[in-house]
Coordinates of C-alpha atoms in Angstrom, one line a residue:
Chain X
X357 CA 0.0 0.0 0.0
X358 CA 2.9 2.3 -0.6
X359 CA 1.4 4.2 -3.2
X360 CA -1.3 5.4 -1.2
X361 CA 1.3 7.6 0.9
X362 CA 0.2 10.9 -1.0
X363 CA -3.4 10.1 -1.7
X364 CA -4.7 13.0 0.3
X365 CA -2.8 16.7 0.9
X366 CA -2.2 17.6 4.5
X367 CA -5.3 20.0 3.7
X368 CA -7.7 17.8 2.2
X369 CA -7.0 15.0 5.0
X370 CA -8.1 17.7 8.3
X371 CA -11.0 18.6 6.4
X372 CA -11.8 15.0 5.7
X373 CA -11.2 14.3 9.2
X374 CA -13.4 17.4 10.2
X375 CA -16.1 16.2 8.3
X376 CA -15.6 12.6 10.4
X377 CA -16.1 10.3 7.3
X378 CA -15.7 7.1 8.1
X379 CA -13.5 6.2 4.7
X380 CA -10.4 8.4 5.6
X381 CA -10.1 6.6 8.6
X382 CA -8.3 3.4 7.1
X383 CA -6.1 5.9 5.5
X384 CA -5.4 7.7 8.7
X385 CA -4.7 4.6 10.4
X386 CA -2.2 2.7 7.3
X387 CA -0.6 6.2 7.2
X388 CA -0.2 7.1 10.8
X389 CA -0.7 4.6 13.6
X390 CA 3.1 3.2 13.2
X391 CA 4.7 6.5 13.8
X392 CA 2.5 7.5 16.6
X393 CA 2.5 3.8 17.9
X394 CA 6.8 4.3 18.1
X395 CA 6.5 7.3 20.3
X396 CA 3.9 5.5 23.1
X397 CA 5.3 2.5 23.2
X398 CA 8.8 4.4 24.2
X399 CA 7.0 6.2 27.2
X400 CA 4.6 3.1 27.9
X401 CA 6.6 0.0 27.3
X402 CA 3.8 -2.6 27.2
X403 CA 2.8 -3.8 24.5
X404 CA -1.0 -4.2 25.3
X405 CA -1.5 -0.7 27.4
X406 CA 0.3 0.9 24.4
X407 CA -1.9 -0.6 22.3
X408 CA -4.9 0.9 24.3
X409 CA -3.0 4.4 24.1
X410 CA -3.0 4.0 20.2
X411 CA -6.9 3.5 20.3
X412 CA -7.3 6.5 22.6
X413 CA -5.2 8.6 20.6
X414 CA -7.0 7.7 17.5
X415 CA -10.4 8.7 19.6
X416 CA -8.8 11.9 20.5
X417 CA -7.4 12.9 16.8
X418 CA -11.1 11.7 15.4
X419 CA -13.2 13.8 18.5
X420 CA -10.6 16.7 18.7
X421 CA -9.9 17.5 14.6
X422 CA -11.5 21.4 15.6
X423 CA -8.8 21.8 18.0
X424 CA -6.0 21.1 15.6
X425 CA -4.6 24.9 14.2
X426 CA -3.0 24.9 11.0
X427 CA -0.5 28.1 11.7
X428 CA 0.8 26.5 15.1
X429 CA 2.1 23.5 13.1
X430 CA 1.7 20.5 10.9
X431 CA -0.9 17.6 11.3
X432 CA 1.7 15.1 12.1
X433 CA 3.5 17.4 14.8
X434 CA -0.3 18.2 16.4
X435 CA -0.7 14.1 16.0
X436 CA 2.8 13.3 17.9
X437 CA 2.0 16.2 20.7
X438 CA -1.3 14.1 21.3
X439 CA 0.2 10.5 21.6
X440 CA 2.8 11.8 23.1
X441 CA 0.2 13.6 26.2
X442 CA -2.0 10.9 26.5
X443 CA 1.4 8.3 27.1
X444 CA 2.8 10.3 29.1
X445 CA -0.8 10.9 31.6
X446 CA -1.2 6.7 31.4
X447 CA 2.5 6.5 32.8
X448 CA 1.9 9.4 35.4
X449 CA -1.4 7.9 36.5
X450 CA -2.0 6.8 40.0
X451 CA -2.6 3.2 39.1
X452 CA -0.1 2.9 36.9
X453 CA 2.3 3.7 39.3
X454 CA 1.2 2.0 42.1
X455 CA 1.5 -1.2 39.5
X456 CA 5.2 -0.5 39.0
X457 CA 5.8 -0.4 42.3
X458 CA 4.5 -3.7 42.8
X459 CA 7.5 -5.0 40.4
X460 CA 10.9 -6.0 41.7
X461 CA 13.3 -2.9 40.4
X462 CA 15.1 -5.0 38.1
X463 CA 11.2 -6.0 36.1
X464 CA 10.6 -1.9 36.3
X465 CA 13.2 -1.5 34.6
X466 CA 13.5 -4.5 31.8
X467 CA 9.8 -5.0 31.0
X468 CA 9.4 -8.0 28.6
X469 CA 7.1 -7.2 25.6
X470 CA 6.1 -9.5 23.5
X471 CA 6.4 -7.9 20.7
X472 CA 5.4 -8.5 16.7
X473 CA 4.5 -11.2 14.8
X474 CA 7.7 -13.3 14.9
X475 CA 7.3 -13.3 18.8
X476 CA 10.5 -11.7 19.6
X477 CA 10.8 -10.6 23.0
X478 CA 11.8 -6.8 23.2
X479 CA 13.3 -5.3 26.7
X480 CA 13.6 -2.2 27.6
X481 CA 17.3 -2.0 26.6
X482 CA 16.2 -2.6 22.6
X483 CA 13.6 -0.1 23.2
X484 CA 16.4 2.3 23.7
X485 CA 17.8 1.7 20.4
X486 CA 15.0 2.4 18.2
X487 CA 13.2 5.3 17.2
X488 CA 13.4 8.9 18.5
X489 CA 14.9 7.0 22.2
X490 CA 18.0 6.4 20.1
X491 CA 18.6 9.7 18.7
X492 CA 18.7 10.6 22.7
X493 CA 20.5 8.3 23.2
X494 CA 23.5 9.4 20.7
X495 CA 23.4 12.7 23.0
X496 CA 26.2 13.5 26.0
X497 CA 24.6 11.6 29.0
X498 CA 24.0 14.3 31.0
X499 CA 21.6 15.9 27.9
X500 CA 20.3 12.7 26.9
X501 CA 19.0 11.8 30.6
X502 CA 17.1 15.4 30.9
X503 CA 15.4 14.8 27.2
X504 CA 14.7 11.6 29.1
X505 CA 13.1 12.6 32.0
X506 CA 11.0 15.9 30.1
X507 CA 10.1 14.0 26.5
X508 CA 9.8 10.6 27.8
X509 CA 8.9 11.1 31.3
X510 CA 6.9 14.2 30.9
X511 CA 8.4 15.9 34.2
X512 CA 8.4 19.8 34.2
X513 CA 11.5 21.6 34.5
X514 CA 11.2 22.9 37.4
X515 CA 10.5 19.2 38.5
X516 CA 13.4 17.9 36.8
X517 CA 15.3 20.7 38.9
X518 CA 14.2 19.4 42.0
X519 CA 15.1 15.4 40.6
X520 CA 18.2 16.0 39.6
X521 CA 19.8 18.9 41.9
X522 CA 20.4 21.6 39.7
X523 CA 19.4 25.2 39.5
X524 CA 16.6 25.7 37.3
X525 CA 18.4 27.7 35.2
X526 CA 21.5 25.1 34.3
X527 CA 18.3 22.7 33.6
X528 CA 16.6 25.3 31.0
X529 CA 20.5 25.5 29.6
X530 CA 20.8 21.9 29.2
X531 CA 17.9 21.1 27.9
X532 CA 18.2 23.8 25.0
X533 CA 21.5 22.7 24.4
X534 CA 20.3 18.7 24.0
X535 CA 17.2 19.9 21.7
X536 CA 19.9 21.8 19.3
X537 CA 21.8 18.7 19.5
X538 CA 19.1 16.7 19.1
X539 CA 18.7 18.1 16.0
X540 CA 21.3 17.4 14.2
X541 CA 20.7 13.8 15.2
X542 CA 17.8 13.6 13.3
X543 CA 19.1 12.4 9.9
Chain N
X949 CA 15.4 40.3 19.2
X950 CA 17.6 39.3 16.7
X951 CA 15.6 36.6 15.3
X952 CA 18.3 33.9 14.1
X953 CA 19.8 33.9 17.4
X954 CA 16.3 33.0 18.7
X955 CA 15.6 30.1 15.8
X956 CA 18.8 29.1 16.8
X957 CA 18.0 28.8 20.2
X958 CA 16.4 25.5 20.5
X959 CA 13.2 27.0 20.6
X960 CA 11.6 26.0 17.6
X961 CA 12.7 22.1 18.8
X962 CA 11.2 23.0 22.0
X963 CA 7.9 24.1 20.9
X964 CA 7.3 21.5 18.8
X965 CA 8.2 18.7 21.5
X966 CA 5.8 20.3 23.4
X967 CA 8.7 21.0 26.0
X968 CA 8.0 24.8 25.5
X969 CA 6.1 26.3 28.6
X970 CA 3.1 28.5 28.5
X971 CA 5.0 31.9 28.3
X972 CA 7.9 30.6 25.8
X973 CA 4.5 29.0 23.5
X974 CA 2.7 32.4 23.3
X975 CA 5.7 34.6 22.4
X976 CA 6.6 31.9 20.0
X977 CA 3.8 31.8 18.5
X978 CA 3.4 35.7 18.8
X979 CA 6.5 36.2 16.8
X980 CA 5.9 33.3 14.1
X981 CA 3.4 35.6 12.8
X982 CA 6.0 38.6 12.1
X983 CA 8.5 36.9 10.9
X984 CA 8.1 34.2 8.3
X985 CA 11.7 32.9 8.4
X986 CA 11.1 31.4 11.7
X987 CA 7.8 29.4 10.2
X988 CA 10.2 28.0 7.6
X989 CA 12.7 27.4 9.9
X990 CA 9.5 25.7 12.2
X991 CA 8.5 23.8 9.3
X992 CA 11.9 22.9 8.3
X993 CA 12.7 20.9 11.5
X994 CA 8.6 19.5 11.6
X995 CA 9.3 17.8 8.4
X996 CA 12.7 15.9 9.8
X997 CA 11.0 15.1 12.8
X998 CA 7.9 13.6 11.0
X999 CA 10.6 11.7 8.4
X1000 CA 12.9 10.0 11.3
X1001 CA 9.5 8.9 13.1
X1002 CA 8.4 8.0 9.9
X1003 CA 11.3 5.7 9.4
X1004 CA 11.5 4.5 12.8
X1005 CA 8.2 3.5 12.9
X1006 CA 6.9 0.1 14.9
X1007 CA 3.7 -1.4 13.5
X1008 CA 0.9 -1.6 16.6
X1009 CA -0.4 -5.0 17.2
X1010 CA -2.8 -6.0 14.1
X1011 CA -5.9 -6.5 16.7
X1012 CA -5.6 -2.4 17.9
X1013 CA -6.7 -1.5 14.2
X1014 CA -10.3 -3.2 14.4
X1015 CA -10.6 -1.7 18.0
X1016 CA -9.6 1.4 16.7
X1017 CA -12.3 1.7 14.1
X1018 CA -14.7 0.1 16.7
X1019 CA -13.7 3.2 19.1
X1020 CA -14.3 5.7 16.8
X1021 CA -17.7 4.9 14.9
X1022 CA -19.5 6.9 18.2
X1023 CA -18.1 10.1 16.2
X1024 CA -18.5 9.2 12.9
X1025 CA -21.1 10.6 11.0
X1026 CA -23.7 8.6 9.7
X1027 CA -22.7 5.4 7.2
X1028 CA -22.7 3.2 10.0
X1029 CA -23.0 -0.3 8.2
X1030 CA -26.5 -2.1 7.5
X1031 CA -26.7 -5.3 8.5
X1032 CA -29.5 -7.4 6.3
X1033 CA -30.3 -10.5 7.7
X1034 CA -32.0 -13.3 5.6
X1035 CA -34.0 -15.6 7.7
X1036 CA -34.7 -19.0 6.0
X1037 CA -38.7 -19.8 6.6
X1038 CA -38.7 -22.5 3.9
X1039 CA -39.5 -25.9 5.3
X1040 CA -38.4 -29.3 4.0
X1041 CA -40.4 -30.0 0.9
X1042 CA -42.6 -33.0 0.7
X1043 CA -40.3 -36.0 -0.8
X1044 CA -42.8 -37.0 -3.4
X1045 CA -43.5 -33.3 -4.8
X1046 CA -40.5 -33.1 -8.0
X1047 CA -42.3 -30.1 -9.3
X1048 CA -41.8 -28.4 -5.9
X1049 CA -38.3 -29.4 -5.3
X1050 CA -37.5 -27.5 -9.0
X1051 CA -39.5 -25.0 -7.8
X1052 CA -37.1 -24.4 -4.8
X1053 CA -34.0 -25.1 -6.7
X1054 CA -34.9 -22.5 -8.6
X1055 CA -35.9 -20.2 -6.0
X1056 CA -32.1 -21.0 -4.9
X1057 CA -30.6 -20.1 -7.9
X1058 CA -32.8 -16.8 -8.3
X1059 CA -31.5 -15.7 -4.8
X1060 CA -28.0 -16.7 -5.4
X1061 CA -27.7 -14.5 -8.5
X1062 CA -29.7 -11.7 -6.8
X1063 CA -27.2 -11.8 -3.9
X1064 CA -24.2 -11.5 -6.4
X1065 CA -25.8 -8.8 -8.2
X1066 CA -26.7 -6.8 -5.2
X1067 CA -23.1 -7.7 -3.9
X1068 CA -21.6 -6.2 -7.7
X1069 CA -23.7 -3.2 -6.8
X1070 CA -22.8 -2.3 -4.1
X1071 CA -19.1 -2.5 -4.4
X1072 CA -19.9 -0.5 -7.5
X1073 CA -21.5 2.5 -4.9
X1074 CA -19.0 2.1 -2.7
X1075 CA -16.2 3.0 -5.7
X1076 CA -18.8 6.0 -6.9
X1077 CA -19.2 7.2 -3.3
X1078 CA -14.8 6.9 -2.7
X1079 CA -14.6 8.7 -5.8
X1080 CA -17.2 11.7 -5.4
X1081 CA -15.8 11.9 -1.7
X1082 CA -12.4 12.7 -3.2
X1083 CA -13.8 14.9 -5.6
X1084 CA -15.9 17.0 -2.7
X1085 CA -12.8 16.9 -1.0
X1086 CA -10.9 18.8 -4.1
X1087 CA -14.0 21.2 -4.3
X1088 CA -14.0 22.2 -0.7
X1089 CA -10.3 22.9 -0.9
X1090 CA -10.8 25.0 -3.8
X1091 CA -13.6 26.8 -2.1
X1092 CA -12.3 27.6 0.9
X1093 CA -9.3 29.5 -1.1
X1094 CA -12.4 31.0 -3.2
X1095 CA -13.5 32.5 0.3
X1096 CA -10.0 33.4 1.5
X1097 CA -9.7 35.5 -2.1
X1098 CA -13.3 36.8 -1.5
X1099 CA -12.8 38.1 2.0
X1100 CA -9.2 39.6 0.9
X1101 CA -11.3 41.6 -1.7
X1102 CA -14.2 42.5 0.5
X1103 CA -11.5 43.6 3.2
X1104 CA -10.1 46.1 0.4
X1105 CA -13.9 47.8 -0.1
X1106 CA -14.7 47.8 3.8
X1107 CA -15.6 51.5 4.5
X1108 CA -13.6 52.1 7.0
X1109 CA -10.6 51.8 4.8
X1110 CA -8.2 54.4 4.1
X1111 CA -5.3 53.5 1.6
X1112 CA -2.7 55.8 1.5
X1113 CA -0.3 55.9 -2.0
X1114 CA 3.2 55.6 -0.6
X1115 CA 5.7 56.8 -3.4
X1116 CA 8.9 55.7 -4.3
X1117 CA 11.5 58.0 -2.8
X1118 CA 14.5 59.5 -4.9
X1119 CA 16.6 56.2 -3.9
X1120 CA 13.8 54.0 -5.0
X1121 CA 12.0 55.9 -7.9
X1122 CA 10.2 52.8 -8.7
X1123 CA 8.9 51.6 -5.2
X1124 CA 5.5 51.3 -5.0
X1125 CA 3.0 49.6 -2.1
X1126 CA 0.4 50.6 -1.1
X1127 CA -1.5 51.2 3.0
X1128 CA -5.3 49.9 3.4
X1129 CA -5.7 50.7 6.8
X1130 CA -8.7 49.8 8.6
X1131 CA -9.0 52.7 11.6
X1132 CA -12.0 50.6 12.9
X1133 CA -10.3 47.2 13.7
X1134 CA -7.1 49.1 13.8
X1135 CA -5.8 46.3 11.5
X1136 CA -2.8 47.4 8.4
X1137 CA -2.2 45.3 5.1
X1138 CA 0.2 46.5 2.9
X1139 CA 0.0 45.9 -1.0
X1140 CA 3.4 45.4 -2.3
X1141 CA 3.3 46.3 -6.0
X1142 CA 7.1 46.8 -6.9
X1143 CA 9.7 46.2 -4.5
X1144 CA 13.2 45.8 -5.6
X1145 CA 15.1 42.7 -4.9
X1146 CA 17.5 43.2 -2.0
X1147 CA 21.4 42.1 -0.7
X1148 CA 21.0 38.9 0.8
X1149 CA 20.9 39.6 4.7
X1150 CA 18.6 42.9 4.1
X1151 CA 14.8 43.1 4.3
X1152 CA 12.3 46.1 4.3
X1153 CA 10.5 47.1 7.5
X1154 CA 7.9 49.6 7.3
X1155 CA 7.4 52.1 9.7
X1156 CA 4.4 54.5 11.2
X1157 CA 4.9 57.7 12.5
X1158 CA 3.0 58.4 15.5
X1159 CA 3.2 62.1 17.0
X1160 CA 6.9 62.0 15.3
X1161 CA 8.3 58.9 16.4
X1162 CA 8.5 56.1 14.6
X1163 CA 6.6 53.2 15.3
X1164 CA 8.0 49.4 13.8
X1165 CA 4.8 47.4 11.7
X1166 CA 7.0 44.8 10.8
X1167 CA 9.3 43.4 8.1
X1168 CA 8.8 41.8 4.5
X1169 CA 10.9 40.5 1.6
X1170 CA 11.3 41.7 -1.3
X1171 CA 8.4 41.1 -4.1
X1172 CA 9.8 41.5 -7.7
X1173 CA 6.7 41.6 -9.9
X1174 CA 4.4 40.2 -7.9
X1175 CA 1.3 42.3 -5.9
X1176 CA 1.7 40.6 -2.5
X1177 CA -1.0 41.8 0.6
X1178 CA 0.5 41.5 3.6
X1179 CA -0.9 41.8 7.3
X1180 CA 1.0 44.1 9.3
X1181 CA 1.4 44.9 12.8
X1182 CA -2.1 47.1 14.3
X1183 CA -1.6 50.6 15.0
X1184 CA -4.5 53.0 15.8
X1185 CA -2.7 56.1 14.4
X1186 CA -0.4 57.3 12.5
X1187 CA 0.8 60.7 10.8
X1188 CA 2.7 58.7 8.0
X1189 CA 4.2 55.8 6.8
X1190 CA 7.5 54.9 5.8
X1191 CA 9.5 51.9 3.8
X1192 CA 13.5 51.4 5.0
X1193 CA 15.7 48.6 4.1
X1194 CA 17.1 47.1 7.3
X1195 CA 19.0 44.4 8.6
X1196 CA 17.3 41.0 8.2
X1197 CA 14.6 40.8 11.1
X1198 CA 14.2 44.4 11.7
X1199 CA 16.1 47.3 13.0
X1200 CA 14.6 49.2 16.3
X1201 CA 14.8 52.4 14.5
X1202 CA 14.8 53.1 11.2
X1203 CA 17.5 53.7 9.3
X1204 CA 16.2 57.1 7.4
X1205 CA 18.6 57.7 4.8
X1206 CA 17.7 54.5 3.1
X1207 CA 13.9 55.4 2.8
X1208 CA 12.6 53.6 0.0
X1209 CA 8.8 54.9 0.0
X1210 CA 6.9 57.1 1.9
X1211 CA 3.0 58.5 2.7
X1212 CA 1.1 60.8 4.5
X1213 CA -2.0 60.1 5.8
X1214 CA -4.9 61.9 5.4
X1215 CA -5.5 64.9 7.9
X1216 CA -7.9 62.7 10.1

């Protein structure tokens, strides 16, 4: 289904989407869910929950369309932003948390997903060297574990100030330093 | 603001993380509509972004895609699917009646090819509907530029408009733009006609004097040929307007002896 990659413009697909017919949706979903699948499974490593994420983020793209502003940014920046929020309030959820906590460390940290077709079994250490994770992870460790914490983790700055021990401002330095980094990382 | 320093800044990546708080969000977005370099430059790092998560992509389990379409038929409009259901009432012939059991057969066959027909039918709809849907989809594209265009000319007749000729000065003999300023909404569009090409590194700002002191509305490139309308910043009022060349991204004050147009406003 390659060739279906520029069946609709950016334009003609948000006001397809405004007009919630039914049609565009498999085109939505061959075009997008993969990408926006990457980013939540990277903040919520299970499999199945990230799955659920996927759905809800689909929901929220389908409900929310009106919300989306064409001069803030592009369609698949808004889509990312909203996958990215809805991981990141699973993985900061009460429940969630209470769930990890439940785990010995060492399963927090390596959780086994079964993951794909061909039943390999993905850790948290491969997660780390796929997708946009790897590009943070190519970053000086000190940068790469505040991208960590504020991308992945979805702590504030000021909150990531008060995890780590550093001034606010040596945080806000950082950060903007990894992001231009970060960057260049993206080829 | 010198406004590479600030695209260079890690900004533009922070914004469109969403790492960006509140305050750096609305002065981003504030100064994206004032300076179009920094949209291209926004743009610019959107599309790598999208293009490395395209690449790394991770296909979602295959059962998520029939949940998803599950999830979101609440919010879809209409065309939920029919379901027909054919209920067989016919009982078991009696053995001994031939003429009935042809009679049946037949009925079989009769349903069978209505069922295939009905089936060639509908798939036919269904490519006529995909079709005029992409069609609509072209139209409404096309007329929502149509309204752009028509709410660009209507803005030009609004009666509230005063357009004031700026002229090209004795550096710039061929300059010409034009002011519609609307002194109800306070709003300023400026019709480029003829602006010359400039030094890479320079653009033109244009300037409103208020009570004698200049007053920035913002920077634009040049235009060649082309007429060009261009929203400005708002001012309420002004004595006079003025065109400079300046340093890409604006000067604070304008740098008068390279005054490419000027005009007076009428005496209020």
């Amino acid at each position: 289904m390659g060739s279906v990659d520029n069946k609709y413009t950016e334009q003609e697909l948000v006001f397809l989407l405004k007009a919630k017919d039914e049609k565009v949706f498999s085109y939505l979903y061959e075009n997008y869910s993969a990408g926006l699948y990457s980013i939540i499974i990277q903040i919520v490593p299970d499999r199945e929950q990230a799955g659920d994420v996927l759905q809800e983020v689909f929901v929220n793209i389908w409900s929310k369309i009106d919300s989306y502003d064409r001069s803030k940014g592009k369609l698949f920046t808004w889509m990312l932003n909203v996958a990215r929020n809805l991981s990141i309030d699973v993985i900061r959820s009460k429940s969630y948390r209470n769930n990890l906590k439940n785990q010995s460390p060492d399963e927090a940290g390596y959780i086994e997903i079964d993951y794909s077709a061909n039943t390999t079994v993905v850790t948290q250490r491969i997660l780390n060297s796929i997708g946009l994770k790897n590009a943070v992870q190519q970053l000086r460790p000190e940068y790469s574990n505040l991208i960590d914490l504020a991308y992945f983790k979805g702590y504030t700055q000021e909150e990531i100030a008060g995890i780590e021990g550093l001034p606010l401002g040596t945080v806000k330095t950082r950060i903007r330093s990894a992001l231009i980094q970060l960057r260049e990382h993206l080829k | 603001m010198n406004i590479q320093e600030y695209i260079s800044s890690g900004i533009i990546e922070s914004y469109i993380l969403g790492l960006a708080n509140e305050k750096e969000t609305n002065e981003f977005e504030r100064l994206c509509m004032h300076h179009p370099e920094l949209v291209s430059a926004r743009i610019s790092f959107e599309e790598k972004l999208e293009a490395y998560v395209r690449e790394n992509a991770i296909d979602p389990p295959a059962y998520v895609r029939l949940k998803t379409s599950e999830a979101i038929r609440p919010f879809t409009r209409d065309n939920s699917s029919k379901i027909v259901s054919i209920q067989s009432t016919t009982k078991a012939a009696h053995s001994g009646n031939r003429l009935l059991k042809y009679m049946i057969a037949a009925a079989v066959i009769l349903l069978i090819g209505s069922a295939y027909l009905l089936n060639r039918f509908q798939a036919q709809n269904e490519r006529i509907k995909t079709a005029n849907q992409a069609l609509l989809a072209k139209v409404n594209a096309k007329d929502s530029l149509l309204r752009e265009i028509v709410g660009e000319d209507q803005l030009m007749k609004g009666s509230n408009m005063k357009i004031v000729k700026m002229e090209g000065t004795s550096t710039a003999p061929q300059a010409s733009a034009s002011i519609y300023w609307d002194s109800t909404s306070e709003s300023v569009y400026l019709v480029v006609k003829n602006m010359p090409k400039l030094p890479d590194g320079k653009q033109y700002q244009l300037w409103a004097s208020v009570d004698n002191k200049p007053r920035n509305l913002g920077v634009f490139n040049a235009t060649d040929d082309k007429v060009v309308i261009l929203k400005m910043k708002n001012i309420r009022k002004a004595d006079a307007f003025a065109i400079t060349i300046e340093n890409k991204g604006g000067n604070i004050t304008p740098s008068l002896d390279k005054t490419q147009a000027t005009g007076k406003t009428k005496p209020l």
